[in-house]
PDB file of C-alpha atoms and ligand atoms in Angstrom:
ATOM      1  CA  UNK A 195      13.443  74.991  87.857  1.00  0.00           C
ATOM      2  CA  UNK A 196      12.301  71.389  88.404  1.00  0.00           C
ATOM      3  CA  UNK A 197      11.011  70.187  91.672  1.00  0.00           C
ATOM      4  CA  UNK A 198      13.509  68.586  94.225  1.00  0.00           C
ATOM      5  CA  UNK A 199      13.912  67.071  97.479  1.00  0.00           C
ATOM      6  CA  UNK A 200      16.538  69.352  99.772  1.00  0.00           C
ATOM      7  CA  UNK A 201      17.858  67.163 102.355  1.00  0.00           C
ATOM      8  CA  UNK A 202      18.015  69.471 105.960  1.00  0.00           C
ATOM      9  CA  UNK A 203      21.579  68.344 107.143  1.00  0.00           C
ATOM     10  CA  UNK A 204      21.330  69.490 110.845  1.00  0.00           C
ATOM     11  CA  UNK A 205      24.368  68.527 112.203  1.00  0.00           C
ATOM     12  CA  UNK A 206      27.037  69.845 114.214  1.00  0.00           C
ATOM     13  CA  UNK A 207      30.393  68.968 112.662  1.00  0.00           C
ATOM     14  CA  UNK A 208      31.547  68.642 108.944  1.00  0.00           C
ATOM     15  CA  UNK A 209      32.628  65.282 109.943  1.00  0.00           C
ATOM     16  CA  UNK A 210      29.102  64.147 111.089  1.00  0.00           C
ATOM     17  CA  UNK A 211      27.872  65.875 107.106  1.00  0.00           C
ATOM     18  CA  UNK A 212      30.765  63.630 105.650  1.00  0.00           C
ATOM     19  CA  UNK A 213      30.003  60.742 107.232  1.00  0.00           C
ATOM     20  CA  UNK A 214      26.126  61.422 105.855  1.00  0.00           C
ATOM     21  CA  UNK A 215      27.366  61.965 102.304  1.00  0.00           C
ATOM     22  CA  UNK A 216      29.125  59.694 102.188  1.00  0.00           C
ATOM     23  CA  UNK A 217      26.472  56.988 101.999  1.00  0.00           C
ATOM     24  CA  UNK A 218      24.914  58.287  98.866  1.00  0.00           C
ATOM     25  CA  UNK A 219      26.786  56.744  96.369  1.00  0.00           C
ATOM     26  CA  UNK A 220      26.072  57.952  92.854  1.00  0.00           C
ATOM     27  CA  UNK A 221      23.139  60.329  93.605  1.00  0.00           C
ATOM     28  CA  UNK A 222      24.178  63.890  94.643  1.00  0.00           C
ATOM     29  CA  UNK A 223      20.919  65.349  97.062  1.00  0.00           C
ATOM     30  CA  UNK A 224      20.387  69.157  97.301  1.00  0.00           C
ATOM     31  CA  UNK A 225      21.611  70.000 100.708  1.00  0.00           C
ATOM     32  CA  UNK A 226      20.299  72.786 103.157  1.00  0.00           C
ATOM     33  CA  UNK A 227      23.140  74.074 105.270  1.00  0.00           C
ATOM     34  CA  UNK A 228      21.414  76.095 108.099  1.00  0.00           C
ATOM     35  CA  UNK A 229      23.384  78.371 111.061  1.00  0.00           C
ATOM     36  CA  UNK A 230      24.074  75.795 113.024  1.00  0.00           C
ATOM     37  CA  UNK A 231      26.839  73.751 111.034  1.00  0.00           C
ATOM     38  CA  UNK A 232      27.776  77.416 108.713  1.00  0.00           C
ATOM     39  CA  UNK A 233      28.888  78.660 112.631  1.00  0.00           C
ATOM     40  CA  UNK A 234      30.405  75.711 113.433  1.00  0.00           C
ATOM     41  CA  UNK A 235      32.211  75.135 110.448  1.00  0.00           C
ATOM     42  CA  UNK A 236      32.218  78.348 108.530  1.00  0.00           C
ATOM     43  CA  UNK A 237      32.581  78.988 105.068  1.00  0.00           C
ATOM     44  CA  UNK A 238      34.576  76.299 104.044  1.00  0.00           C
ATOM     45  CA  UNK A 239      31.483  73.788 104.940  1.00  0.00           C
ATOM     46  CA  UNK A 240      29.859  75.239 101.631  1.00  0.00           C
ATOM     47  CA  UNK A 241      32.995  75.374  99.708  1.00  0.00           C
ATOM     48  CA  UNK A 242      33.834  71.519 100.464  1.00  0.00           C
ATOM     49  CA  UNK A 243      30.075  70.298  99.892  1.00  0.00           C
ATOM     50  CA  UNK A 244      29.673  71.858  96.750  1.00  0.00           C
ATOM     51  CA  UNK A 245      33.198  70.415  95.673  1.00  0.00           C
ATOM     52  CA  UNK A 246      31.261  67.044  96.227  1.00  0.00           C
ATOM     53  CA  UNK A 247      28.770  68.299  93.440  1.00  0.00           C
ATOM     54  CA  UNK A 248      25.994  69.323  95.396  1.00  0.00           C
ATOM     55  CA  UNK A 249      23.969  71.939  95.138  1.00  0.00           C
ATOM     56  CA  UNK A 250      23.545  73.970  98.092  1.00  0.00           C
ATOM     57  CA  UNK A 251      20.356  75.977 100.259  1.00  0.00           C
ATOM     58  CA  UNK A 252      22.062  78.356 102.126  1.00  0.00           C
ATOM     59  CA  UNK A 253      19.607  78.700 105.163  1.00  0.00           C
ATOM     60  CA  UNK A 254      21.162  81.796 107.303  1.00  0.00           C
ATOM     61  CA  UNK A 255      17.786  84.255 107.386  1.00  0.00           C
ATOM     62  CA  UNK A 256      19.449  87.488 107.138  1.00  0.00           C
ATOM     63  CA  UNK A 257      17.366  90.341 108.679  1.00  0.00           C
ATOM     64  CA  UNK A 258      19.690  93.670 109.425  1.00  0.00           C
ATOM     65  CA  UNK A 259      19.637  96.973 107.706  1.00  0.00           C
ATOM     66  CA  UNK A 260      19.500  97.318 103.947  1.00  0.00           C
ATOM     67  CA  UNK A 261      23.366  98.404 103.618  1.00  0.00           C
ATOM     68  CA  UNK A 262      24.510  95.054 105.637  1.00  0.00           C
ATOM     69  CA  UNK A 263      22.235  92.760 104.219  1.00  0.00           C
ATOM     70  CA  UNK A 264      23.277  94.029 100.682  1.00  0.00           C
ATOM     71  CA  UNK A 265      27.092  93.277 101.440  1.00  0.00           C
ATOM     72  CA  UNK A 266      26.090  90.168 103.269  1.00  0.00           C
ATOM     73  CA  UNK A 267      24.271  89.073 100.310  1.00  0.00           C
ATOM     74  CA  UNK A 268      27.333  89.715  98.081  1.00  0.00           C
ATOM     75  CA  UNK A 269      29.711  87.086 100.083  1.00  0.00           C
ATOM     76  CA  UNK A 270      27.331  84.561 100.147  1.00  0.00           C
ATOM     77  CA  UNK A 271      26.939  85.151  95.887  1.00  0.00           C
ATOM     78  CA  UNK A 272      30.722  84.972  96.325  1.00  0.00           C
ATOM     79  CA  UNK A 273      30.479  81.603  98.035  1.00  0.00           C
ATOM     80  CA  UNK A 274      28.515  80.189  94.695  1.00  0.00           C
ATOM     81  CA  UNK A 275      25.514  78.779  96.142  1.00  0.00           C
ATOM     82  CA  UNK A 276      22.239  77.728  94.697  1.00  0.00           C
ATOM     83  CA  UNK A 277      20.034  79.275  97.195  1.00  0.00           C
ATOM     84  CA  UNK A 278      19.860  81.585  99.951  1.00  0.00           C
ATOM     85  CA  UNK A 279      17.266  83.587 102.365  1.00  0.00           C
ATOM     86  CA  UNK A 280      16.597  86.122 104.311  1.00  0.00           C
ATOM     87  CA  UNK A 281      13.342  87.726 106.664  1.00  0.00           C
ATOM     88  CA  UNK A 282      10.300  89.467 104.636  1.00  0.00           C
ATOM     89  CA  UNK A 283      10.357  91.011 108.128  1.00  0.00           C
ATOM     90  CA  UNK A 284      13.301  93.493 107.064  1.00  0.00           C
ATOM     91  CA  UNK A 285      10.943  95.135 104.614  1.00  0.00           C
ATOM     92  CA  UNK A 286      10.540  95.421 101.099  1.00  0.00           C
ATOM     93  CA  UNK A 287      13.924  97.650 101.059  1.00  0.00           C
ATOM     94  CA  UNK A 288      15.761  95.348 103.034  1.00  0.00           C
ATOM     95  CA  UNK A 289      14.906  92.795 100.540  1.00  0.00           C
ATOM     96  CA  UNK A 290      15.837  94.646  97.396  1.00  0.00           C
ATOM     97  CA  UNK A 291      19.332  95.020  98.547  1.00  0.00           C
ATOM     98  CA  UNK A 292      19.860  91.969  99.259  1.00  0.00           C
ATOM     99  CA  UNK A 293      18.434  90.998  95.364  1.00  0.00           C
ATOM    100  CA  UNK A 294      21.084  93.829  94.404  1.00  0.00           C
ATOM    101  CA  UNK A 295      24.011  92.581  96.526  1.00  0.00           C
ATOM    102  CA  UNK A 296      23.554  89.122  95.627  1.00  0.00           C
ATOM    103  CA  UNK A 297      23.838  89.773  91.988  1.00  0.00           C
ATOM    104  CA  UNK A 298      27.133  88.914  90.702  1.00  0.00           C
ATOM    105  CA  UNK A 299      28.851  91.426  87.372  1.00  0.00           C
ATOM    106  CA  UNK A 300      27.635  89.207  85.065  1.00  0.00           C
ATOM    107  CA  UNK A 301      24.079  89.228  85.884  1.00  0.00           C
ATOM    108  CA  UNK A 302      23.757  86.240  87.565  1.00  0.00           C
ATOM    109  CA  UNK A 303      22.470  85.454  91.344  1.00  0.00           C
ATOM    110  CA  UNK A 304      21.714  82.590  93.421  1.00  0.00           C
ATOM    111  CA  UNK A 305      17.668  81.962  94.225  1.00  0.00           C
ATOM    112  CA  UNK A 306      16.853  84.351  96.695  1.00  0.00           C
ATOM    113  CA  UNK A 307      13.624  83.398  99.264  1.00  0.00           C
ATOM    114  CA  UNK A 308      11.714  85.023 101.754  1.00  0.00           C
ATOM    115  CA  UNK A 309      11.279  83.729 105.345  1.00  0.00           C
ATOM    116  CA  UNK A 310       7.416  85.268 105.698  1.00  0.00           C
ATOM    117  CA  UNK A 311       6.493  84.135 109.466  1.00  0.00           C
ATOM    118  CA  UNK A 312       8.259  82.021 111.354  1.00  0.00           C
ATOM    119  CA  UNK A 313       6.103  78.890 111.802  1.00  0.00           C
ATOM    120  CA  UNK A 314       7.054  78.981 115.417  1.00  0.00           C
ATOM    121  CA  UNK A 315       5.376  82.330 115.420  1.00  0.00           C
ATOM    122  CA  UNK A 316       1.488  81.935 115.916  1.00  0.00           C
ATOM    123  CA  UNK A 317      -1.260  84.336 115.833  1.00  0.00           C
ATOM    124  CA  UNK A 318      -1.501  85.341 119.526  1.00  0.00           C
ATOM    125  CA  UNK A 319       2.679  85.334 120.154  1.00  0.00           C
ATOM    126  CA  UNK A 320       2.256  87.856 116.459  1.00  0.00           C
ATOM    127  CA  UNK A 321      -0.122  89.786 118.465  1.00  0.00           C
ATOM    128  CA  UNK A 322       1.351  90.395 121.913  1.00  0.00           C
ATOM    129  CA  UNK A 323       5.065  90.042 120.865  1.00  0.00           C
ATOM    130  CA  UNK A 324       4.920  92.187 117.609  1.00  0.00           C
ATOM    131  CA  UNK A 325       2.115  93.744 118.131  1.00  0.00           C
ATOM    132  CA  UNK A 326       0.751  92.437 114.599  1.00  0.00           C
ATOM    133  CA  UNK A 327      -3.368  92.383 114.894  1.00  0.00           C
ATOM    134  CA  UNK A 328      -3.903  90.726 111.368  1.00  0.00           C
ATOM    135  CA  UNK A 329      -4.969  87.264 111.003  1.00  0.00           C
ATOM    136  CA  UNK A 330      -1.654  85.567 110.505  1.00  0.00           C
ATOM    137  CA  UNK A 331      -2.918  83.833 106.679  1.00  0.00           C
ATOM    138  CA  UNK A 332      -3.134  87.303 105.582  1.00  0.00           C
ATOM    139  CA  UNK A 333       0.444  88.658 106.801  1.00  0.00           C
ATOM    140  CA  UNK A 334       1.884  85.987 105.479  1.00  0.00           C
ATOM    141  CA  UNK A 335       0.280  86.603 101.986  1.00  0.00           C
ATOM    142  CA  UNK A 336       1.421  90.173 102.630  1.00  0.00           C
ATOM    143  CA  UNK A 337       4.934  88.890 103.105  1.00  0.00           C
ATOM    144  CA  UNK A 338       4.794  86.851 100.199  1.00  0.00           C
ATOM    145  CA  UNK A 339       3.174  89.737  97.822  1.00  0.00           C
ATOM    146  CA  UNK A 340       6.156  92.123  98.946  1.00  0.00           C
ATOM    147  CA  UNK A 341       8.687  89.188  98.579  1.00  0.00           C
ATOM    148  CA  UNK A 342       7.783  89.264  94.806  1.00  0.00           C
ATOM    149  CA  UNK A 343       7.583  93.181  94.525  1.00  0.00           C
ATOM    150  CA  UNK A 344      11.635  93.167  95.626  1.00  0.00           C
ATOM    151  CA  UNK A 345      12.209  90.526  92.799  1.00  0.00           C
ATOM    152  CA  UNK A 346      12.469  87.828  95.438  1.00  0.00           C
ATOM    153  CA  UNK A 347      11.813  84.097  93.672  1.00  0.00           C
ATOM    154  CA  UNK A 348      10.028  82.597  96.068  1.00  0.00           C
ATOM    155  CA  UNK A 349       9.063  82.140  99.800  1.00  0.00           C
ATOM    156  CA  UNK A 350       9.255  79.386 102.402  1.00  0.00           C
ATOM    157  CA  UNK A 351       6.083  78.275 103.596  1.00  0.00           C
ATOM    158  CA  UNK A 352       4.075  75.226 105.259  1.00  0.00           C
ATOM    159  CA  UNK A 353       3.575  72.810 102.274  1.00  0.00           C
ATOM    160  CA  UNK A 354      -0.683  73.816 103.514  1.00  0.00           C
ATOM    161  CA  UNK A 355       0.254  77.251 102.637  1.00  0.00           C
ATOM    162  CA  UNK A 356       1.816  76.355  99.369  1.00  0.00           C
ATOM    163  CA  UNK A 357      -1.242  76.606  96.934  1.00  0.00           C
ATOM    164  CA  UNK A 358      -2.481  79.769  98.182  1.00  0.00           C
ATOM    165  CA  UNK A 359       0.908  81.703  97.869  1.00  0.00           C
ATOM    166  CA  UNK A 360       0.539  80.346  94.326  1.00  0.00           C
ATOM    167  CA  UNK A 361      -2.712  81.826  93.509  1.00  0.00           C
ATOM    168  CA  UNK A 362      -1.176  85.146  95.329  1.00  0.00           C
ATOM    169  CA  UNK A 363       2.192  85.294  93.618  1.00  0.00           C
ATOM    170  CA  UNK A 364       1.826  83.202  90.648  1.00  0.00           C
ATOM    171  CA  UNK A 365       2.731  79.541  89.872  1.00  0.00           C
ATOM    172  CA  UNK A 366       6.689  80.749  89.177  1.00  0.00           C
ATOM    173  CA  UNK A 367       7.146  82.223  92.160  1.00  0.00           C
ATOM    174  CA  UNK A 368       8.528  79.539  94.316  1.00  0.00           C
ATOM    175  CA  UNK A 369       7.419  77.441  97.570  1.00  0.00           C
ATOM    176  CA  UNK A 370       9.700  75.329  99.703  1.00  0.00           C
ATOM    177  CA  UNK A 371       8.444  73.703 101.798  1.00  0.00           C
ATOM    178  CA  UNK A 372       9.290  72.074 105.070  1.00  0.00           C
ATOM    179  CA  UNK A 373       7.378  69.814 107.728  1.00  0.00           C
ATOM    180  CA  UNK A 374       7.272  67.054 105.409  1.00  0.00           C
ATOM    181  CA  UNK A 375       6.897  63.283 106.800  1.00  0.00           C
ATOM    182  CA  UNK A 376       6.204  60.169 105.585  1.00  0.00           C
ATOM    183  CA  UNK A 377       2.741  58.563 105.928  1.00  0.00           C
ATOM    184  CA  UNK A 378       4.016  55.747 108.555  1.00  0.00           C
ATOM    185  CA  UNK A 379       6.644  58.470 110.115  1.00  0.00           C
ATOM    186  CA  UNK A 380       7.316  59.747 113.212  1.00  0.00           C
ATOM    187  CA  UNK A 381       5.734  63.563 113.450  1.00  0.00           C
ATOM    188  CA  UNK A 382       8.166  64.783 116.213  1.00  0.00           C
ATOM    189  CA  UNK A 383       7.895  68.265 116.718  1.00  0.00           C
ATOM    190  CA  UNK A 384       6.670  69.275 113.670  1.00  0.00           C
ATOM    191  CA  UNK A 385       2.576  70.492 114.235  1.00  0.00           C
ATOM    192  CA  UNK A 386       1.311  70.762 110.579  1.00  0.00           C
ATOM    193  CA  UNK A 387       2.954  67.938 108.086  1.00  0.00           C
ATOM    194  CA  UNK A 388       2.491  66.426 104.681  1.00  0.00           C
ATOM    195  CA  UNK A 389       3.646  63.725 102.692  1.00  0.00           C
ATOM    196  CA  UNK A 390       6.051  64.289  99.992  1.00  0.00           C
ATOM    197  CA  UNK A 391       3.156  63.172  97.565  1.00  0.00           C
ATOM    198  CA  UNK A 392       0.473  65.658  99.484  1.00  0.00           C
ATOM    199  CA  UNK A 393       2.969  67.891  99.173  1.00  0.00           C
ATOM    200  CA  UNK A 394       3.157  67.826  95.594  1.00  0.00           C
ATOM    201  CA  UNK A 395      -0.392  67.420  94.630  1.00  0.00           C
ATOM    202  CA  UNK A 396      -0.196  70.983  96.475  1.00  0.00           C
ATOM    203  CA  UNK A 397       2.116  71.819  94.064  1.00  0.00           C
ATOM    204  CA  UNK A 398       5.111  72.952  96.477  1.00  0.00           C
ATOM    205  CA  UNK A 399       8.116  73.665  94.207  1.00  0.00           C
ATOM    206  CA  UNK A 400      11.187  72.015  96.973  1.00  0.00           C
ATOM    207  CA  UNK A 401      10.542  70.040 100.033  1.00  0.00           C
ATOM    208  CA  UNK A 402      12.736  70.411 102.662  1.00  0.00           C
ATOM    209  CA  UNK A 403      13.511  66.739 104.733  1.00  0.00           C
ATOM    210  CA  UNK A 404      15.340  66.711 107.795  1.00  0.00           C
ATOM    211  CA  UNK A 405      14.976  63.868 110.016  1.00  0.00           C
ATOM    212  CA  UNK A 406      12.966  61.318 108.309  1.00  0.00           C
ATOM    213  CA  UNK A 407      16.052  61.249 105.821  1.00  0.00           C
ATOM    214  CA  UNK A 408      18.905  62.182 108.452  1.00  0.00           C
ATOM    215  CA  UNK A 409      17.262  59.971 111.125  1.00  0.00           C
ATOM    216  CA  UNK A 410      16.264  56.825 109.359  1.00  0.00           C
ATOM    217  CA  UNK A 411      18.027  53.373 109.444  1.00  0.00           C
ATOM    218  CA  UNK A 412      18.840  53.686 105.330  1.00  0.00           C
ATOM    219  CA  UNK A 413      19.074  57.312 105.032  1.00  0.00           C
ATOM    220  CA  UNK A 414      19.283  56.536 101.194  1.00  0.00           C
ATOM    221  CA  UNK A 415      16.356  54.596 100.690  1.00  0.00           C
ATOM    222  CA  UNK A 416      14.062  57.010 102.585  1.00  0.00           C
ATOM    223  CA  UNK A 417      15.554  59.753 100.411  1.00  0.00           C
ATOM    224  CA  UNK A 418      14.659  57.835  97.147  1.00  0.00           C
ATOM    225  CA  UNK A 419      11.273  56.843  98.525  1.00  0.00           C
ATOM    226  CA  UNK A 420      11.042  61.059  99.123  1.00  0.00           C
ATOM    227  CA  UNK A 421      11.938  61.759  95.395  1.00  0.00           C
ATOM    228  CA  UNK A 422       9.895  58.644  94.040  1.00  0.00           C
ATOM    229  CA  UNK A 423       6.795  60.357  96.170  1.00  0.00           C
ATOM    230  CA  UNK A 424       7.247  64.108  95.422  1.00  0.00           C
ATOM    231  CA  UNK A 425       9.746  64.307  91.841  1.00  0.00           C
ATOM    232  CA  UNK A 426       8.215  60.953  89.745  1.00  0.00           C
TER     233      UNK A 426
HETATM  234  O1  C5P B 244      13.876  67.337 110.552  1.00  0.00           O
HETATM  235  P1  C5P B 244      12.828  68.127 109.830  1.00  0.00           P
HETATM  236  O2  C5P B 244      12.309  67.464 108.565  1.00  0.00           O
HETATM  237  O3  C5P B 244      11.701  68.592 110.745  1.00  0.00           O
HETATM  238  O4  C5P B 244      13.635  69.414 109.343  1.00  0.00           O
HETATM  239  C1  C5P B 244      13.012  70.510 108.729  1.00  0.00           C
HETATM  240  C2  C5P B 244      14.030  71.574 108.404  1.00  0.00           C
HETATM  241  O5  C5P B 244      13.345  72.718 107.918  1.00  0.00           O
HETATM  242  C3  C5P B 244      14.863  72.046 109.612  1.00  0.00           C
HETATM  243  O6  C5P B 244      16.150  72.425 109.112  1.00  0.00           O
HETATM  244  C4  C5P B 244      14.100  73.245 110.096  1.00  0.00           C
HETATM  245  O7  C5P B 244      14.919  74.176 110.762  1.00  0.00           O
HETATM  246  C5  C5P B 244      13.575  73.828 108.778  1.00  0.00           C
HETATM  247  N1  C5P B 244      12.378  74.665 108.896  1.00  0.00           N
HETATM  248  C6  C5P B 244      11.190  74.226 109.445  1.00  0.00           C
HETATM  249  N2  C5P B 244      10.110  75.054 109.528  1.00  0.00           N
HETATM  250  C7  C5P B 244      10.196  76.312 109.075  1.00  0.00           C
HETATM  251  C8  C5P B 244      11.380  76.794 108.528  1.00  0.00           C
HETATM  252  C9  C5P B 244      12.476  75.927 108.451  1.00  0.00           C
HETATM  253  O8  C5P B 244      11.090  73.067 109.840  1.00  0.00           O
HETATM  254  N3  C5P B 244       9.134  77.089 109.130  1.00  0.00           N
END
């Protein structure tokens, strides 16, 4: 699996996504649909963008019991994309299921990756909210390590944590990695950021870009400059 740029379309309508796309002329980006435009739009949002010939991150963080995840898991198989993800937070059997309900007849199955902590989750909301005393580094490792012992590929992590999940999990299992901005960019909200070429010196499999792409005057050029950066 080769290293690519997944562009975060966050918007509201599939006319807004459209009206994206639709400037890329020739190049096809991967595309993370999260919740908000999949309720919006529903399933036919994935079925019409991957008509267009893109492949598809299917960002909808399941996290239920291991029975509804499973058949959860199966629809979204159903729905042919390329990637998919759920909460390490469901436990290891939780996450199993979902590797066995996302598994088509013929032995095939979109990527499957772990949410480990929410990066809006820090140490002392992990500790009063969840009542989780361990240094948050380590339960994310601990996340990570059971990701891989349900046959998960990969996790989603800060492009900072990217490295160490590596030397945890091995160099196959994958990283993508959000909270990615260029060198001149605006932060915004993000806290921790890299550039897509930090971010691959770290050796992050994906990066996940979101508003420097969506946001920028030429949404096309500041996606090439991404893939010139992180894939060249
Ligand atoms: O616009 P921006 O580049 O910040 O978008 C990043 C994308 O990655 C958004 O879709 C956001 O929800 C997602 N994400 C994140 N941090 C995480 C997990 C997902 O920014 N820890």
């Amino acid at each position: 699996m080769g290293k690519d740029v997944i562009v975060a379309c966050d918007f509201a309508s599939a006319e807004q996504v459209f009206a994206f796309l639709d400037k890329f002329t020739g190049r096809k980006p991967f595309v993370k649909i999260g919740m908000e435009l999949f309720y919006a739009e529903g399933p036919s949002i994935v079925r019409e963008i991957k008509k267009r010939g893109h492949k598809i991150f299917l960002d909808l963080k399941l996290h239920d019991i291991p029975n509804t995840v499973k058949k959860s898991m199966s629809v979204l198989s159903g729905l042919d994309v390329d990637i998919t993800n759920l909460h390490a937070g469901g436990t290891v059997r939780m996450m199993e299921a979902a590797v066995e309900g996302l598994t088509r007849p013929d032995g095939t199955r979109p990527l499957l990756i772990a949410v480990t902590q929410l990066t809006s989750t820090d140490q002392e909301s992990m500790e009063n909210d969840l009542l989780i005393h361990e240094p948050i580094d380590k339960v994310v490792m601990h996340y990570a390590a059971n990701a891989k012992k349900a046959g998960l590929d990969g996790v989603v992590c800060s492009p900072l944590e990217a490295g160490k999940v590596h030397d945890t999990c091995g160099s196959d299992f994958l990283t993508i990695t959000p909270g990615v901005r260029f060198a001149d960019g605006e932060i915004g909200d993000q806290k921790r950021v890299m550039t897509p070429a930090e971010a691959k010196k770290i050796g992050s499999d994906y990066i996940v870009v979101g508003r420097p792409i969506t946001a920028a005057e030429d949404p096309v050029a500041a996606y090439e400059r991404c893939v010139k950066e992180f894939c060249d």
